[in-house]
Amino acid sequence: MTNDPLMRLAPGQVEARPNASAARLLLGGPVVLVTTAWRGRTNVMPLARHMPISTDPPMIAIAVEQSRYTGEMIRHSQEFALNFPTRPLLHHVQYLGSMHGDRVDKIDATQLETFVPVKVTAPLLAACVAWVECSVVEVMPLGDHTLFIALVNAVQVDPASFDDEWVVGPEETRPLHYLGGNRYSFLHRVVEARVPLSTDAPERVLRERLAEELELTRDARERRVERLDSLKREVEGGRALDLSGLELEVAPASLLDLGRGHVIGEASRE
């Protein structure tokens, strides 16, 4: 095997995908609901394509499909607001993405409560947990989308969800993250990275920590399988089930027939 990194073949599990897949790969940040107002009309649209582009001054950019009514309203009003929804608004987010704002008043149709913004005219959605008000400074048509570059004029948050960084609290306080189609995710746990000390050999330390993280992942899976096997035996015996401390990717009822046992704890969801 060659030591030249430019001559090494890709690992065996690597598969090619269409270039358009890059957009999905870059998804995963918090979904926002973009609200706009112009000439007495309001609109709201879910959006996953957004990013911060400057800290001083604070600026962000959003990419809106050119056929969207939201893009037309932003071009006219030169402003918009980002509203950050959480788990309880999951179905609202998906539904709002299926409606056409030029045909129906989405805010009225969904009966979403609003409150007065600080700097813009676009309404803010009360059921969300963070709000960013923006004024457009540049518009750039790019392919089938329009990039709106905007200055941040005001930021408000619910501290239960965001306190200088996102808080991993109860599910109903965590932001939604779009995966594609009608699938979403949300923050699960916080992990802290450790940087090698200046006196360490970084390649050795990082290699050891990679192995450590992989081992921790394997151990966690093995412990979960052992715990599920134990719970299945308890279910079969009709005994009480203590699900506390058990972390699962799906609801316990999807893995266990709970009809014969009595649940006394609650599993956490990954």
mmCIF file of C-alpha atoms in Angstrom:
data_model
loop_
_atom_site.group_PDB
_atom_site.id
_atom_site.type_symbol
_atom_site.label_atom_id
_atom_site.label_comp_id
_atom_site.label_asym_id
_atom_site.label_seq_id
_atom_site.Cartn_x
_atom_site.Cartn_y
_atom_site.Cartn_z
ATOM 1 C CA MET A 1 0.000 0.000 0.000
ATOM 2 C CA THR A 2 1.327 3.425 -0.972
ATOM 3 C CA ASN A 3 2.005 6.058 1.690
ATOM 4 C CA ASP A 4 1.108 8.848 -0.740
ATOM 5 C CA PRO A 5 -2.368 10.049 0.405
ATOM 6 C CA LEU A 6 -3.149 11.253 -3.131
ATOM 7 C CA MET A 7 -2.673 7.744 -4.505
ATOM 8 C CA ARG A 8 -4.776 5.789 -1.997
ATOM 9 C CA LEU A 9 -8.045 4.286 -3.168
ATOM 10 C CA ALA A 10 -11.270 5.068 -1.324
ATOM 11 C CA PRO A 11 -12.262 2.639 1.478
ATOM 12 C CA GLY A 12 -14.453 -0.267 0.396
ATOM 13 C CA GLN A 13 -17.644 1.068 1.991
ATOM 14 C CA VAL A 14 -17.526 4.353 0.051
ATOM 15 C CA GLU A 15 -20.258 4.750 -2.588
ATOM 16 C CA ALA A 16 -20.719 7.431 -5.254
ATOM 17 C CA ARG A 17 -23.888 9.514 -5.179
ATOM 18 C CA PRO A 18 -25.418 12.136 -7.537
ATOM 19 C CA ASN A 19 -23.959 15.631 -7.187
ATOM 20 C CA ALA A 20 -27.362 16.865 -6.017
ATOM 21 C CA SER A 21 -26.865 14.779 -2.851
ATOM 22 C CA ALA A 22 -24.520 17.496 -1.555
ATOM 23 C CA ALA A 23 -27.548 19.562 -0.526
ATOM 24 C CA ARG A 24 -28.886 16.724 1.648
ATOM 25 C CA LEU A 25 -25.453 16.075 3.145
ATOM 26 C CA LEU A 26 -25.278 19.669 4.312
ATOM 27 C CA LEU A 27 -28.715 19.551 5.925
ATOM 28 C CA GLY A 28 -29.035 18.923 9.639
ATOM 29 C CA GLY A 29 -29.016 22.394 11.151
ATOM 30 C CA PRO A 30 -32.123 23.656 12.935
ATOM 31 C CA VAL A 31 -35.173 24.111 10.734
ATOM 32 C CA VAL A 32 -36.535 27.647 10.662
ATOM 33 C CA LEU A 33 -39.918 29.050 9.753
ATOM 34 C CA VAL A 34 -39.363 32.153 7.627
ATOM 35 C CA THR A 35 -42.061 34.770 8.168
ATOM 36 C CA THR A 36 -42.595 37.710 5.827
ATOM 37 C CA ALA A 37 -44.995 40.626 5.450
ATOM 38 C CA TRP A 38 -45.754 42.904 2.504
ATOM 39 C CA ARG A 39 -48.704 45.122 1.614
ATOM 40 C CA GLY A 40 -50.926 43.758 4.364
ATOM 41 C CA ARG A 41 -50.193 40.095 3.614
ATOM 42 C CA THR A 42 -48.146 37.690 5.715
ATOM 43 C CA ASN A 43 -46.564 34.364 4.897
ATOM 44 C CA VAL A 44 -44.558 31.587 6.536
ATOM 45 C CA MET A 45 -42.377 28.885 4.995
ATOM 46 C CA PRO A 46 -40.118 26.173 6.491
ATOM 47 C CA LEU A 47 -36.470 26.435 5.464
ATOM 48 C CA ALA A 48 -33.374 24.325 6.066
ATOM 49 C CA ARG A 49 -30.903 26.150 3.800
ATOM 50 C CA HIS A 50 -29.439 28.923 5.927
ATOM 51 C CA MET A 51 -26.098 29.857 7.437
ATOM 52 C CA PRO A 52 -24.266 32.557 9.398
ATOM 53 C CA ILE A 53 -21.806 34.426 7.166
ATOM 54 C CA SER A 54 -20.429 37.192 9.407
ATOM 55 C CA THR A 55 -20.022 37.827 13.125
ATOM 56 C CA ASP A 56 -19.200 41.538 12.947
ATOM 57 C CA PRO A 57 -21.573 42.790 11.761
ATOM 58 C CA PRO A 58 -23.914 39.840 12.402
ATOM 59 C CA MET A 59 -25.111 38.591 9.010
ATOM 60 C CA ILE A 60 -26.818 35.468 7.737
ATOM 61 C CA ALA A 61 -27.825 34.070 4.355
ATOM 62 C CA ILE A 62 -30.839 32.027 3.341
ATOM 63 C CA ALA A 63 -31.442 30.221 0.050
ATOM 64 C CA VAL A 64 -35.051 30.233 -1.177
ATOM 65 C CA GLU A 65 -36.285 28.365 -4.232
ATOM 66 C CA GLN A 66 -37.055 30.919 -6.930
ATOM 67 C CA SER A 67 -40.608 29.671 -7.432
ATOM 68 C CA ARG A 68 -41.516 30.266 -3.780
ATOM 69 C CA TYR A 69 -43.892 33.046 -2.802
ATOM 70 C CA THR A 70 -41.685 33.739 0.225
ATOM 71 C CA GLY A 71 -38.854 34.777 -2.084
ATOM 72 C CA GLU A 72 -41.137 37.222 -3.878
ATOM 73 C CA MET A 73 -42.261 38.759 -0.579
ATOM 74 C CA ILE A 74 -38.673 39.119 0.640
ATOM 75 C CA ARG A 75 -37.632 40.817 -2.602
ATOM 76 C CA HIS A 76 -40.417 43.366 -2.169
ATOM 77 C CA SER A 77 -40.196 43.929 1.598
ATOM 78 C CA GLN A 78 -36.402 43.523 1.889
ATOM 79 C CA GLU A 79 -36.798 41.870 5.294
ATOM 80 C CA PHE A 80 -37.814 38.628 6.989
ATOM 81 C CA ALA A 81 -37.747 36.827 10.332
ATOM 82 C CA LEU A 82 -36.487 33.368 11.252
ATOM 83 C CA ASN A 83 -38.553 31.461 13.817
ATOM 84 C CA PHE A 84 -37.086 28.290 15.361
ATOM 85 C CA PRO A 85 -39.713 25.570 15.967
ATOM 86 C CA THR A 86 -39.392 22.578 18.292
ATOM 87 C CA ARG A 87 -40.830 19.056 18.461
ATOM 88 C CA PRO A 88 -44.463 20.093 19.169
ATOM 89 C CA LEU A 89 -44.567 21.948 15.809
ATOM 90 C CA LEU A 90 -43.244 18.969 13.811
ATOM 91 C CA HIS A 91 -46.450 18.409 11.819
ATOM 92 C CA HIS A 92 -47.054 22.137 11.361
ATOM 93 C CA VAL A 93 -43.605 22.479 9.791
ATOM 94 C CA GLN A 94 -44.256 19.705 7.285
ATOM 95 C CA TYR A 95 -47.742 20.993 6.488
ATOM 96 C CA LEU A 96 -46.551 24.564 5.953
ATOM 97 C CA GLY A 97 -44.038 23.281 3.418
ATOM 98 C CA SER A 98 -46.847 21.740 1.366
ATOM 99 C CA MET A 99 -48.992 24.895 1.128
ATOM 100 C CA HIS A 100 -48.722 27.784 -1.353
ATOM 101 C CA GLY A 101 -48.632 31.188 0.298
ATOM 102 C CA ASP A 102 -49.945 33.000 -2.775
ATOM 103 C CA ARG A 103 -53.164 30.964 -2.557
ATOM 104 C CA VAL A 104 -53.834 30.788 1.173
ATOM 105 C CA ASP A 105 -52.897 32.705 4.322
ATOM 106 C CA LYS A 106 -50.768 30.032 6.014
ATOM 107 C CA ILE A 107 -50.679 31.705 9.410
ATOM 108 C CA ASP A 108 -54.454 32.030 9.457
ATOM 109 C CA ALA A 109 -54.947 28.492 8.118
ATOM 110 C CA THR A 110 -52.793 26.941 10.845
ATOM 111 C CA GLN A 111 -54.002 29.305 13.597
ATOM 112 C CA LEU A 112 -50.424 29.937 14.719
ATOM 113 C CA GLU A 113 -50.278 32.643 17.376
ATOM 114 C CA THR A 114 -47.973 35.570 16.586
ATOM 115 C CA PHE A 115 -46.459 38.488 18.467
ATOM 116 C CA VAL A 116 -45.027 41.874 17.514
ATOM 117 C CA PRO A 117 -41.456 41.959 16.142
ATOM 118 C CA VAL A 118 -38.804 44.398 17.363
ATOM 119 C CA LYS A 119 -37.354 45.717 14.094
ATOM 120 C CA VAL A 120 -39.180 44.239 11.076
ATOM 121 C CA THR A 121 -42.818 44.003 10.017
ATOM 122 C CA ALA A 122 -42.867 40.212 9.624
ATOM 123 C CA PRO A 123 -44.818 38.559 12.484
ATOM 124 C CA LEU A 124 -43.050 36.315 14.999
ATOM 125 C CA LEU A 125 -44.488 32.890 15.857
ATOM 126 C CA ALA A 126 -45.171 32.513 19.576
ATOM 127 C CA ALA A 127 -44.891 28.704 19.578
ATOM 128 C CA CYS A 128 -41.214 28.860 18.583
ATOM 129 C CA VAL A 129 -38.215 29.213 20.906
ATOM 130 C CA ALA A 130 -35.907 31.661 19.098
ATOM 131 C CA TRP A 131 -36.444 34.546 16.680
ATOM 132 C CA VAL A 132 -34.011 36.376 14.391
ATOM 133 C CA GLU A 133 -35.127 39.520 12.555
ATOM 134 C CA CYS A 134 -33.242 40.443 9.392
ATOM 135 C CA SER A 135 -33.008 43.122 6.702
ATOM 136 C CA VAL A 136 -31.758 42.181 3.236
ATOM 137 C CA VAL A 137 -28.513 43.758 2.007
ATOM 138 C CA GLU A 138 -27.919 41.733 -1.153
ATOM 139 C CA VAL A 139 -29.875 39.400 -3.429
ATOM 140 C CA MET A 140 -28.070 36.822 -5.573
ATOM 141 C CA PRO A 141 -29.907 34.493 -8.000
ATOM 142 C CA LEU A 142 -28.007 31.182 -7.966
ATOM 143 C CA GLY A 143 -29.275 28.280 -10.064
ATOM 144 C CA ASP A 144 -32.849 27.463 -9.074
ATOM 145 C CA HIS A 145 -32.561 29.345 -5.749
ATOM 146 C CA THR A 146 -32.107 32.946 -4.657
ATOM 147 C CA LEU A 147 -29.572 33.742 -1.951
ATOM 148 C CA PHE A 148 -30.698 36.514 0.378
ATOM 149 C CA ILE A 149 -27.823 38.008 2.362
ATOM 150 C CA ALA A 150 -29.156 39.838 5.391
ATOM 151 C CA LEU A 151 -28.099 41.890 8.382
ATOM 152 C CA VAL A 152 -29.347 40.651 11.759
ATOM 153 C CA ASN A 153 -31.388 43.400 13.421
ATOM 154 C CA ALA A 154 -32.754 41.656 16.523
ATOM 155 C CA VAL A 155 -32.479 38.291 18.291
ATOM 156 C CA GLN A 156 -34.791 36.925 20.980
ATOM 157 C CA VAL A 157 -34.709 33.487 22.621
ATOM 158 C CA ASP A 158 -36.421 31.309 25.182
ATOM 159 C CA PRO A 159 -33.584 30.509 27.660
ATOM 160 C CA ALA A 160 -35.062 27.048 28.245
ATOM 161 C CA SER A 161 -33.973 26.215 24.692
ATOM 162 C CA PHE A 162 -31.029 28.513 24.020
ATOM 163 C CA ASP A 163 -28.633 30.014 26.553
ATOM 164 C CA ASP A 164 -25.614 31.143 24.498
ATOM 165 C CA GLU A 165 -25.816 27.667 22.951
ATOM 166 C CA TRP A 166 -28.617 25.157 22.349
ATOM 167 C CA VAL A 167 -29.735 23.482 25.574
ATOM 168 C CA VAL A 168 -30.366 19.737 25.453
ATOM 169 C CA GLY A 169 -33.378 19.745 27.746
ATOM 170 C CA PRO A 170 -36.841 18.174 27.454
ATOM 171 C CA GLU A 171 -37.831 17.124 23.924
ATOM 172 C CA GLU A 172 -40.376 19.902 23.600
ATOM 173 C CA THR A 173 -37.617 22.524 24.020
ATOM 174 C CA ARG A 174 -35.172 21.175 21.417
ATOM 175 C CA PRO A 175 -34.967 22.516 17.840
ATOM 176 C CA LEU A 176 -36.001 20.376 14.887
ATOM 177 C CA HIS A 177 -33.371 19.257 12.390
ATOM 178 C CA TYR A 178 -34.458 18.374 8.847
ATOM 179 C CA LEU A 179 -33.166 15.119 7.337
ATOM 180 C CA GLY A 180 -35.155 15.086 4.084
ATOM 181 C CA GLY A 181 -38.649 14.138 2.937
ATOM 182 C CA ASN A 182 -40.855 14.115 6.029
ATOM 183 C CA ARG A 183 -38.091 12.999 8.399
ATOM 184 C CA TYR A 184 -36.687 15.139 11.192
ATOM 185 C CA SER A 185 -34.398 14.725 14.172
ATOM 186 C CA PHE A 186 -33.484 16.700 17.279
ATOM 187 C CA LEU A 187 -30.531 17.107 19.623
ATOM 188 C CA HIS A 188 -29.988 14.159 21.932
ATOM 189 C CA ARG A 189 -26.887 14.616 24.078
ATOM 190 C CA VAL A 190 -23.842 16.821 24.506
ATOM 191 C CA VAL A 191 -20.348 15.385 24.081
ATOM 192 C CA GLU A 192 -17.163 17.315 24.770
ATOM 193 C CA ALA A 193 -14.060 17.061 22.609
ATOM 194 C CA ARG A 194 -10.594 16.934 24.177
ATOM 195 C CA VAL A 195 -7.729 18.611 22.335
ATOM 196 C CA PRO A 196 -4.200 17.160 22.722
ATOM 197 C CA LEU A 197 -1.883 19.203 24.957
ATOM 198 C CA SER A 198 0.957 21.118 23.342
ATOM 199 C CA THR A 199 3.373 18.583 24.844
ATOM 200 C CA ASP A 200 1.526 15.596 23.342
ATOM 201 C CA ALA A 201 2.177 13.937 20.005
ATOM 202 C CA PRO A 202 -1.150 14.867 18.379
ATOM 203 C CA GLU A 203 -1.271 12.004 15.874
ATOM 204 C CA ARG A 204 -0.803 9.430 18.657
ATOM 205 C CA VAL A 205 -3.253 11.051 21.081
ATOM 206 C CA LEU A 206 -5.949 11.517 18.428
ATOM 207 C CA ARG A 207 -5.516 7.927 17.233
ATOM 208 C CA GLU A 208 -5.938 6.669 20.802
ATOM 209 C CA ARG A 209 -9.022 8.811 21.356
ATOM 210 C CA LEU A 210 -10.589 7.635 18.099
ATOM 211 C CA ALA A 211 -10.155 4.038 19.265
ATOM 212 C CA GLU A 212 -11.564 5.001 22.669
ATOM 213 C CA GLU A 213 -14.711 6.565 21.152
ATOM 214 C CA LEU A 214 -15.286 3.555 18.886
ATOM 215 C CA GLU A 215 -14.923 1.228 21.868
ATOM 216 C CA LEU A 216 -17.382 3.299 23.906
ATOM 217 C CA THR A 217 -19.897 3.084 21.055
ATOM 218 C CA ARG A 218 -19.537 -0.705 20.842
ATOM 219 C CA ASP A 219 -19.812 -1.075 24.619
ATOM 220 C CA ALA A 220 -22.989 1.010 24.685
ATOM 221 C CA ARG A 221 -24.577 -1.155 21.974
ATOM 222 C CA GLU A 222 -23.653 -4.350 23.793
ATOM 223 C CA ARG A 223 -25.043 -3.070 27.102
ATOM 224 C CA ARG A 224 -28.279 -2.061 25.398
ATOM 225 C CA VAL A 225 -28.701 -5.511 23.810
ATOM 226 C CA GLU A 226 -28.062 -7.184 27.169
ATOM 227 C CA ARG A 227 -30.595 -4.900 28.874
ATOM 228 C CA LEU A 228 -33.239 -5.588 26.204
ATOM 229 C CA ASP A 229 -32.715 -9.337 26.556
ATOM 230 C CA SER A 230 -33.191 -9.002 30.299
ATOM 231 C CA LEU A 231 -36.357 -6.943 29.819
ATOM 232 C CA LYS A 232 -37.774 -9.503 27.387
ATOM 233 C CA ARG A 233 -37.320 -12.206 30.020
ATOM 234 C CA GLU A 234 -39.088 -10.016 32.575
ATOM 235 C CA VAL A 235 -41.959 -9.400 30.135
ATOM 236 C CA GLU A 236 -42.339 -13.121 29.489
ATOM 237 C CA GLY A 237 -42.546 -13.665 33.233
ATOM 238 C CA GLY A 238 -45.187 -10.929 33.616
ATOM 239 C CA ARG A 239 -42.979 -8.980 36.003
ATOM 240 C CA ALA A 240 -42.674 -5.218 36.486
ATOM 241 C CA LEU A 241 -40.424 -3.455 33.979
ATOM 242 C CA ASP A 242 -38.025 -0.689 34.975
ATOM 243 C CA LEU A 243 -37.172 1.170 31.756
ATOM 244 C CA SER A 244 -35.292 3.998 33.458
ATOM 245 C CA GLY A 245 -31.718 4.341 32.259
ATOM 246 C CA LEU A 246 -32.423 2.513 29.001
ATOM 247 C CA GLU A 247 -31.584 4.589 25.904
ATOM 248 C CA LEU A 248 -33.434 3.597 22.729
ATOM 249 C CA GLU A 249 -33.655 4.930 19.184
ATOM 250 C CA VAL A 250 -37.358 3.977 18.997
ATOM 251 C CA ALA A 251 -40.209 3.628 21.459
ATOM 252 C CA PRO A 252 -39.898 0.613 23.824
ATOM 253 C CA ALA A 253 -43.186 -0.800 22.504
ATOM 254 C CA SER A 254 -41.530 -1.196 19.090
ATOM 255 C CA LEU A 255 -38.979 -3.599 20.589
ATOM 256 C CA LEU A 256 -40.913 -5.246 23.405
ATOM 257 C CA ASP A 257 -44.420 -6.663 23.776
ATOM 258 C CA LEU A 258 -45.367 -4.717 26.888
ATOM 259 C CA GLY A 259 -48.816 -6.268 27.177
ATOM 260 C CA ARG A 260 -47.696 -8.806 29.781
ATOM 261 C CA GLY A 261 -45.489 -6.550 31.897
ATOM 262 C CA HIS A 262 -46.069 -3.524 34.115
ATOM 263 C CA VAL A 263 -43.943 -0.475 33.213
ATOM 264 C CA ILE A 264 -42.603 1.488 36.191
ATOM 265 C CA GLY A 265 -39.912 3.605 34.484
ATOM 266 C CA GLU A 266 -39.436 5.525 31.268
ATOM 267 C CA ALA A 267 -36.736 4.935 28.679
ATOM 268 C CA SER A 268 -34.927 7.894 27.161
ATOM 269 C CA ARG A 269 -35.032 8.232 23.371
ATOM 270 C CA GLU A 270 -31.823 8.654 21.368
#
